[in-house]
Coordinates of C-alpha atoms in Angstrom, one line a residue:
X762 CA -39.2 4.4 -51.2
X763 CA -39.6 7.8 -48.9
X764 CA -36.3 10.2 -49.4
X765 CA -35.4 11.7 -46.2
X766 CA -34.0 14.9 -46.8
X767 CA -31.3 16.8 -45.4
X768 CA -33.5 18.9 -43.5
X769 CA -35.2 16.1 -41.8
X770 CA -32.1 14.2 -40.8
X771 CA -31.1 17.2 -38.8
X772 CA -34.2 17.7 -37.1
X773 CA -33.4 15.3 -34.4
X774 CA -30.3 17.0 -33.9
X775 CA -31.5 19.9 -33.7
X776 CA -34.3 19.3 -31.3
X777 CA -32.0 17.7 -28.9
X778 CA -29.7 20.6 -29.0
X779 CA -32.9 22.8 -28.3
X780 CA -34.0 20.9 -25.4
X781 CA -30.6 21.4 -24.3
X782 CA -30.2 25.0 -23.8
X783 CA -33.7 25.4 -22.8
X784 CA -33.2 23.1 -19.6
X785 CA -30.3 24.8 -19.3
X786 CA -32.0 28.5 -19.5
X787 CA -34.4 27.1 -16.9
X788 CA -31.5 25.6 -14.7
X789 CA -30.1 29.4 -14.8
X790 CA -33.4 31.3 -13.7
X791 CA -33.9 29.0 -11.0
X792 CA -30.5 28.2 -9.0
X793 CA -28.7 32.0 -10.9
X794 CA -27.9 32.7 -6.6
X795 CA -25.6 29.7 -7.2
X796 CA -24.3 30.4 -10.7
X797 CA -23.6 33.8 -9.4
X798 CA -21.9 32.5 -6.1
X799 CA -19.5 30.0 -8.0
X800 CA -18.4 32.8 -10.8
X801 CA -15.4 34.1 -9.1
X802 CA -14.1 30.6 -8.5
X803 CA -14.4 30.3 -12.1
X804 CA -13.1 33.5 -13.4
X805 CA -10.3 33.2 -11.0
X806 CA -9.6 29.5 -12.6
X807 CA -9.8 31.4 -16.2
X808 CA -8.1 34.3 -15.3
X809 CA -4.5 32.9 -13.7
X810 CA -5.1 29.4 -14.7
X811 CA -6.5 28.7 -17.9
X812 CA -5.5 31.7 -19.8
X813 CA -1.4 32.0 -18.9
X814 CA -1.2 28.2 -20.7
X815 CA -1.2 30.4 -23.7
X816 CA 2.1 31.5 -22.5
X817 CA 3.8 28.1 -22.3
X818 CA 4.1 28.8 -26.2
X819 CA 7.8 30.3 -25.3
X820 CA 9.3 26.8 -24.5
X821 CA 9.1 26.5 -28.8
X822 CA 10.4 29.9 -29.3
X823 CA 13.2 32.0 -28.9
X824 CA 11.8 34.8 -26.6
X825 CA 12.3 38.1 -27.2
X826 CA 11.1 40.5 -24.3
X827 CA 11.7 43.4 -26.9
X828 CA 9.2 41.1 -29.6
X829 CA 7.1 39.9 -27.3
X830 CA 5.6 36.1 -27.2
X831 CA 4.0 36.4 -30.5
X832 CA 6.6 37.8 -32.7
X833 CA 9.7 35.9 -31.3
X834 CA 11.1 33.9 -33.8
X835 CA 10.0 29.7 -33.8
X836 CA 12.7 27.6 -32.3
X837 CA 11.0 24.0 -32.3
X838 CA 12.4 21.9 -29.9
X839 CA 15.5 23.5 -29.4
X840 CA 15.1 24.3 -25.6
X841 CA 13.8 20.7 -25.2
X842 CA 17.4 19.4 -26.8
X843 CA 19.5 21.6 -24.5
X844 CA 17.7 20.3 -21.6
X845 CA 17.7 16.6 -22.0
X846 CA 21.3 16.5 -23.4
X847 CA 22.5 19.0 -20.3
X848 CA 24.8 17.1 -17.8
X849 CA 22.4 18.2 -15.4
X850 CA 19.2 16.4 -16.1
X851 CA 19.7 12.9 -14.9
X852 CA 21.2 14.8 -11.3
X853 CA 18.0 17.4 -11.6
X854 CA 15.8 14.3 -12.3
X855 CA 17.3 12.0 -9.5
X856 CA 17.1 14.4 -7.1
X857 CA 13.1 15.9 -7.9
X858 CA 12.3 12.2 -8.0
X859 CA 14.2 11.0 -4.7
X860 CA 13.1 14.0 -2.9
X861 CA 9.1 13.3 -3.8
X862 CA 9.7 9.9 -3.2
X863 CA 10.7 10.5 0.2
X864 CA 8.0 12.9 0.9
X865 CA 5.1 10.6 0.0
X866 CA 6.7 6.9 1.6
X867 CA 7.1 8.9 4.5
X868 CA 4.7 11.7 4.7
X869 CA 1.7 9.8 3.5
X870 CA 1.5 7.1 5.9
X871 CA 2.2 9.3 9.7
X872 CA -1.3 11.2 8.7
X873 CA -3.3 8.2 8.6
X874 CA -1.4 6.8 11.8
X875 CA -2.1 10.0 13.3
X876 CA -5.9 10.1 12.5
X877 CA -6.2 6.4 13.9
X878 CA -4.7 7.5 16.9
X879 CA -6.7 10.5 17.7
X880 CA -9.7 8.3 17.0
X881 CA -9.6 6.0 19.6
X882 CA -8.7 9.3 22.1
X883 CA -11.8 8.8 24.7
X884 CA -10.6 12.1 26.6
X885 CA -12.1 14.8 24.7
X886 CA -9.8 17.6 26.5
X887 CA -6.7 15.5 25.8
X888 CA -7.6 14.7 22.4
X889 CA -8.2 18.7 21.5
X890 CA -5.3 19.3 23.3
X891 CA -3.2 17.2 20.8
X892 CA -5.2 18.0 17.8
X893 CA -4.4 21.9 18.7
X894 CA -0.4 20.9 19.0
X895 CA -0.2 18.8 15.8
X896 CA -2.5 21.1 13.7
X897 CA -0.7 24.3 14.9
X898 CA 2.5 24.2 12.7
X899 CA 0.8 24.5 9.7
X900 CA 0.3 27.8 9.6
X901 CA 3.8 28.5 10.3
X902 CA 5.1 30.4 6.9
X903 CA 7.7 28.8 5.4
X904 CA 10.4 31.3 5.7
X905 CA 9.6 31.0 9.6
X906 CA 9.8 27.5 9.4
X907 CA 13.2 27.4 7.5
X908 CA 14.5 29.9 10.5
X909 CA 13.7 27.9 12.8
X910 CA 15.3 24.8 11.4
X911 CA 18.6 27.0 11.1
X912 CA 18.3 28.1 14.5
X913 CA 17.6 24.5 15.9
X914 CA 19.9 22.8 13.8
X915 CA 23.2 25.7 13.9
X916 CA 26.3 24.1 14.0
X917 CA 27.3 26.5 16.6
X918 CA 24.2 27.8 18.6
X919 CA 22.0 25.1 17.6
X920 CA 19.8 23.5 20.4
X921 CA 20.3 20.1 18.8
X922 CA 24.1 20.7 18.7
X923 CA 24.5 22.0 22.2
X924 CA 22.6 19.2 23.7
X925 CA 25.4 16.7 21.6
X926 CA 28.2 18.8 23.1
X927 CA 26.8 18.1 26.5
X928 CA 27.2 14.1 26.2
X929 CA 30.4 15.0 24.6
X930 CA 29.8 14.4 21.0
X931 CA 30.9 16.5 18.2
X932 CA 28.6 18.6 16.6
X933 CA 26.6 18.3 13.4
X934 CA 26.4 20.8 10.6
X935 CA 23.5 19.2 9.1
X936 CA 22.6 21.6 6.0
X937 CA 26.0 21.5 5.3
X938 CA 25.7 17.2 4.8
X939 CA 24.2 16.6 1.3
X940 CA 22.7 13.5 2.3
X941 CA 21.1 14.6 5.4
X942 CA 19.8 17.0 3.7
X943 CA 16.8 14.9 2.7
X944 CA 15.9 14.3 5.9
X945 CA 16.1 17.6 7.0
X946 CA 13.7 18.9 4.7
X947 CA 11.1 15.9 4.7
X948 CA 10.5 15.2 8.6
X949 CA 10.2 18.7 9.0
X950 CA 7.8 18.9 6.4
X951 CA 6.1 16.0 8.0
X952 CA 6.1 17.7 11.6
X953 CA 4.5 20.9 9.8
X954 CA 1.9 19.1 7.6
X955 CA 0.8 16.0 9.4
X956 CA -1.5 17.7 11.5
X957 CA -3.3 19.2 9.0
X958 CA -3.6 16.1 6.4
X959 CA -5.0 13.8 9.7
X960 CA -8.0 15.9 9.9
X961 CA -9.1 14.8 6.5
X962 CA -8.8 11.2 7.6
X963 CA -10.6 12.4 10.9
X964 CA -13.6 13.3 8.3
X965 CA -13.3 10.2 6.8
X966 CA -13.6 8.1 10.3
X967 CA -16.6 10.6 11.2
X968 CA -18.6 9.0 8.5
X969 CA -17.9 5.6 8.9
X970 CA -21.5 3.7 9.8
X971 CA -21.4 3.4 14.2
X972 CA -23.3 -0.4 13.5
X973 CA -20.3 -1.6 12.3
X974 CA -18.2 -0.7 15.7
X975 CA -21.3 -2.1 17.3
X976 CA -21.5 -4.6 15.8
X977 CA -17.9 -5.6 16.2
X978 CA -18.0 -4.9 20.5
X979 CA -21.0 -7.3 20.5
X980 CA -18.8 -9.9 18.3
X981 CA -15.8 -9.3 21.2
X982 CA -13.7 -7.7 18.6
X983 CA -10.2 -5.7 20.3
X984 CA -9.3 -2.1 19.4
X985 CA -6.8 -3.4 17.3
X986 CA -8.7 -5.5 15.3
X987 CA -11.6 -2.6 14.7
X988 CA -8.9 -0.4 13.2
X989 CA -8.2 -3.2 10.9
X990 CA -11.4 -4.0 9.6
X991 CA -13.3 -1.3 10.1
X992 CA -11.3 1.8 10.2
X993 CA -9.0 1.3 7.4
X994 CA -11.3 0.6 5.2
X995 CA -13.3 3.3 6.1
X996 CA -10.4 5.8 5.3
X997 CA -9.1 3.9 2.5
X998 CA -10.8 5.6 -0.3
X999 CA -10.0 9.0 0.7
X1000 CA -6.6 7.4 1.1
X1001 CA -6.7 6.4 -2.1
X1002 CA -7.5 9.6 -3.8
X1003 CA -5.0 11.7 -1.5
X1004 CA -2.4 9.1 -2.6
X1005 CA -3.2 9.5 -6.3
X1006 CA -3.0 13.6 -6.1
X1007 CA 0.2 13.1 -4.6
X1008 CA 2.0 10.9 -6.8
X1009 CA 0.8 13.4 -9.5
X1010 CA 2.3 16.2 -8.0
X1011 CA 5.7 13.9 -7.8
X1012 CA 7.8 16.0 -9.6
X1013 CA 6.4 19.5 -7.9
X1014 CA 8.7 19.3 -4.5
X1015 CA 8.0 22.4 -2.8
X1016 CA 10.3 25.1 -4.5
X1017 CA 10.1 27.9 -1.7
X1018 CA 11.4 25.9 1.6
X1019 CA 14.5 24.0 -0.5
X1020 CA 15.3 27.2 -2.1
X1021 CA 15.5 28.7 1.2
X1022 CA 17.5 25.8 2.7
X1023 CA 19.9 25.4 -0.5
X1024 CA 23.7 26.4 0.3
X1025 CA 27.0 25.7 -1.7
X1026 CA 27.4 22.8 0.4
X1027 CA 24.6 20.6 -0.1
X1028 CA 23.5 22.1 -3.9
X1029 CA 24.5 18.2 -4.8
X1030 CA 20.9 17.3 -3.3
X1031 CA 19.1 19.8 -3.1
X1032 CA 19.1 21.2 -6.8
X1033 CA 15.9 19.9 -8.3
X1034 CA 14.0 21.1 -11.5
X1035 CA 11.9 24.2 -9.6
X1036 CA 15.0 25.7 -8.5
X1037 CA 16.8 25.0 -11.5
X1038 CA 14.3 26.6 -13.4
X1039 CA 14.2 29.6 -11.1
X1040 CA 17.9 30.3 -11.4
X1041 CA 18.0 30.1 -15.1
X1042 CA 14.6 31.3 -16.3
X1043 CA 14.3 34.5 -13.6
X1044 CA 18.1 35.0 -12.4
X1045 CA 19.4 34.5 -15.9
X1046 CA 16.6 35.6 -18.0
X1047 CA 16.4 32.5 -20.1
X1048 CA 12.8 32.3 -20.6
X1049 CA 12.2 29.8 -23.2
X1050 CA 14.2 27.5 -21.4
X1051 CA 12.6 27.7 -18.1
X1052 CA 9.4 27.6 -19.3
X1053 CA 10.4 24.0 -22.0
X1054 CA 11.9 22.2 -18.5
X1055 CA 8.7 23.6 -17.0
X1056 CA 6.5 22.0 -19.3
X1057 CA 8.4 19.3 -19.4
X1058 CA 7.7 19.1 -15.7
X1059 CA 4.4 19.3 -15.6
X1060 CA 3.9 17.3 -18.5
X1061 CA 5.5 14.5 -16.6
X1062 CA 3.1 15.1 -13.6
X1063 CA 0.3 14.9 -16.0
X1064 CA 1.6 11.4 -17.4
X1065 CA 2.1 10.0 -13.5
X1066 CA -1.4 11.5 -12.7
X1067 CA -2.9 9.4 -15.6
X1068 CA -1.3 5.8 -14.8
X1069 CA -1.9 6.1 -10.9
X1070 CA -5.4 7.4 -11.5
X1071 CA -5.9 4.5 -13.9
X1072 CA -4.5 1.9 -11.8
X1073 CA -6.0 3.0 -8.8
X1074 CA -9.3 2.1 -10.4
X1075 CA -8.1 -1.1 -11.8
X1076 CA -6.8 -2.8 -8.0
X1077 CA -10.2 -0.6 -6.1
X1078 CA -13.2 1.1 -7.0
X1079 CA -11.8 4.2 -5.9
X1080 CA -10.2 7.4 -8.3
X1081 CA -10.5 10.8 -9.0
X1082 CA -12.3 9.9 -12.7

């Protein structure tokens, strides 16, 4: 009976991982225009991305700016304890969670309605013309966008206000409402935003195969009834996917315009984990519990990203993996 040797049972191996490289050398030498062209995408990613995860290692320590990250004394999960057994977390988790929830019921839908719409624009001036107006405000910067939303919703000055005082109502101090707060922040975000998100959809509908509508005006079908089986399912994987990236970033509200919009009146809605973690990690200097709520943040975005992504693919053949 032949003995194969050590030697020989690696050759395979070996050869494979030879192969390998060398395709990969010739890849390089061939398409290096392309390498080249993608490399500061990828440093960039390395750089500010990859590289500052090292740092989440404070949330298990007990910083010390004076010891730095490596010499500060191991806490475990200390920071962890503090912040599931603060009285805050369940009002820091029902508000992150109401807020996103909100956002996406509300803010994922108008898009797609506004894509659909736009589609079946014949007027090619009138449709630009509406495209322009709904695609404009997104390049409004927030803290121009929260000034404005003082300005138009001012208890005293406020255009909104003055036009109730001239029916004879009383007037609204709506940031000062905790539960109109909400709304305040998410149709706003929806007026800036929607424009923007219904291009993508506008993509989508550009690529969906002209037999099809064709083929539905020779069968007598009604606008209506092409949207419904022709359209939406022409969007619905890139619907699909949006929806998924959204539900992952569920717990990553926007931290910038409800900072800027917070005020000791409505702080009972409007406190969520990025602004908690701002105060108290940055105003505070309490690093290593900032950055343990942190990763407990994103940690939960991770686990949402995970079951949507995986159920998405379960119900449709659409997903991000």
């Amino acid at each position: 009976m032949k003995t194969v040797t050590v030697r020989e049972a690696r050759a395979p191996s070996t050869t494979k991982k030879s192969k390998i490289w060398t395709e990969a050398n010739k890849s390089f030498r061939k398409h290096w225009q392309f390498y080249l062209l993608i490399l500061p995408a990828v440093l960039y990613f390395i750089i500010f991305k990859y590289i500052p995860m090292l740092n989440a290692v404070i949330a298990f320590k007990d910083y010390s700016v004076v010891k730095g990250i490596w010499a500060s004394p191991w806490a475990g999960f200390k920071h962890f304890h503090l912040f599931f057994n603060n009285p805050q977390f369940w009002v820091l988790m029902k508000n992150t969670l109401f807020l996103s929830l909100y956002q996406i019921v509300i803010g994922f839908p108008l898009p797609i309605l506004l894509a659909l719409a736009l589609n079946e624009i014949r007027n090619g001036i009138f449709k630009r013309a509406v495209q322009l107006v709904t695609y404009a405000p997104y390049f409004i910067s927030t803290v121009v966008m929260v000034s404005m939303i003082m300005l138009l919703l001012s208890p005293r000055l406020g255009v909104i206000n003055i036009i109730l005082q001239s029916f004879g109502l009383e007037t609204i101090n709506f940031l000062g409402i905790p539960n109109m707060f909400r709304s305040v922040y998410v149709w706003s975000d929806v007026w800036q935003g929607a424009g923007y998100s219904a291009v993508i959809y506008l993509a989508a509908l550009a690529g969906v195969d002209q037999s099809l509508y064709e083929a539905a005006k020779v069968d007598g079908a009604s606008r209506f009834q092409k949207i419904i089986h022709i359209d939406i399912p022409g969007i619905m994987p890139t619907a699909v996917i949006i929806l998924i990236l959204s539900v992952g970033n569920i717990m990553s509200v926007g931290f910038e315009k409800i900072y800027l919009l917070q005020n000791p009146l409505n702080l009972e809605t409007s406190e969520i984990i990025a602004t908690y973690v701002y105060k108290i990690g940055l105003l505070n200097a309490n690093f290593s519990f900032a950055t343990a709520v942190g990763l407990f943040n994103s940690v939960v975005n991770l686990i949402l990203l995970l079951l949507v992504n995986s159920l998405a693919k379960r119900i449709s053949s659409s997903s991000l993996w």
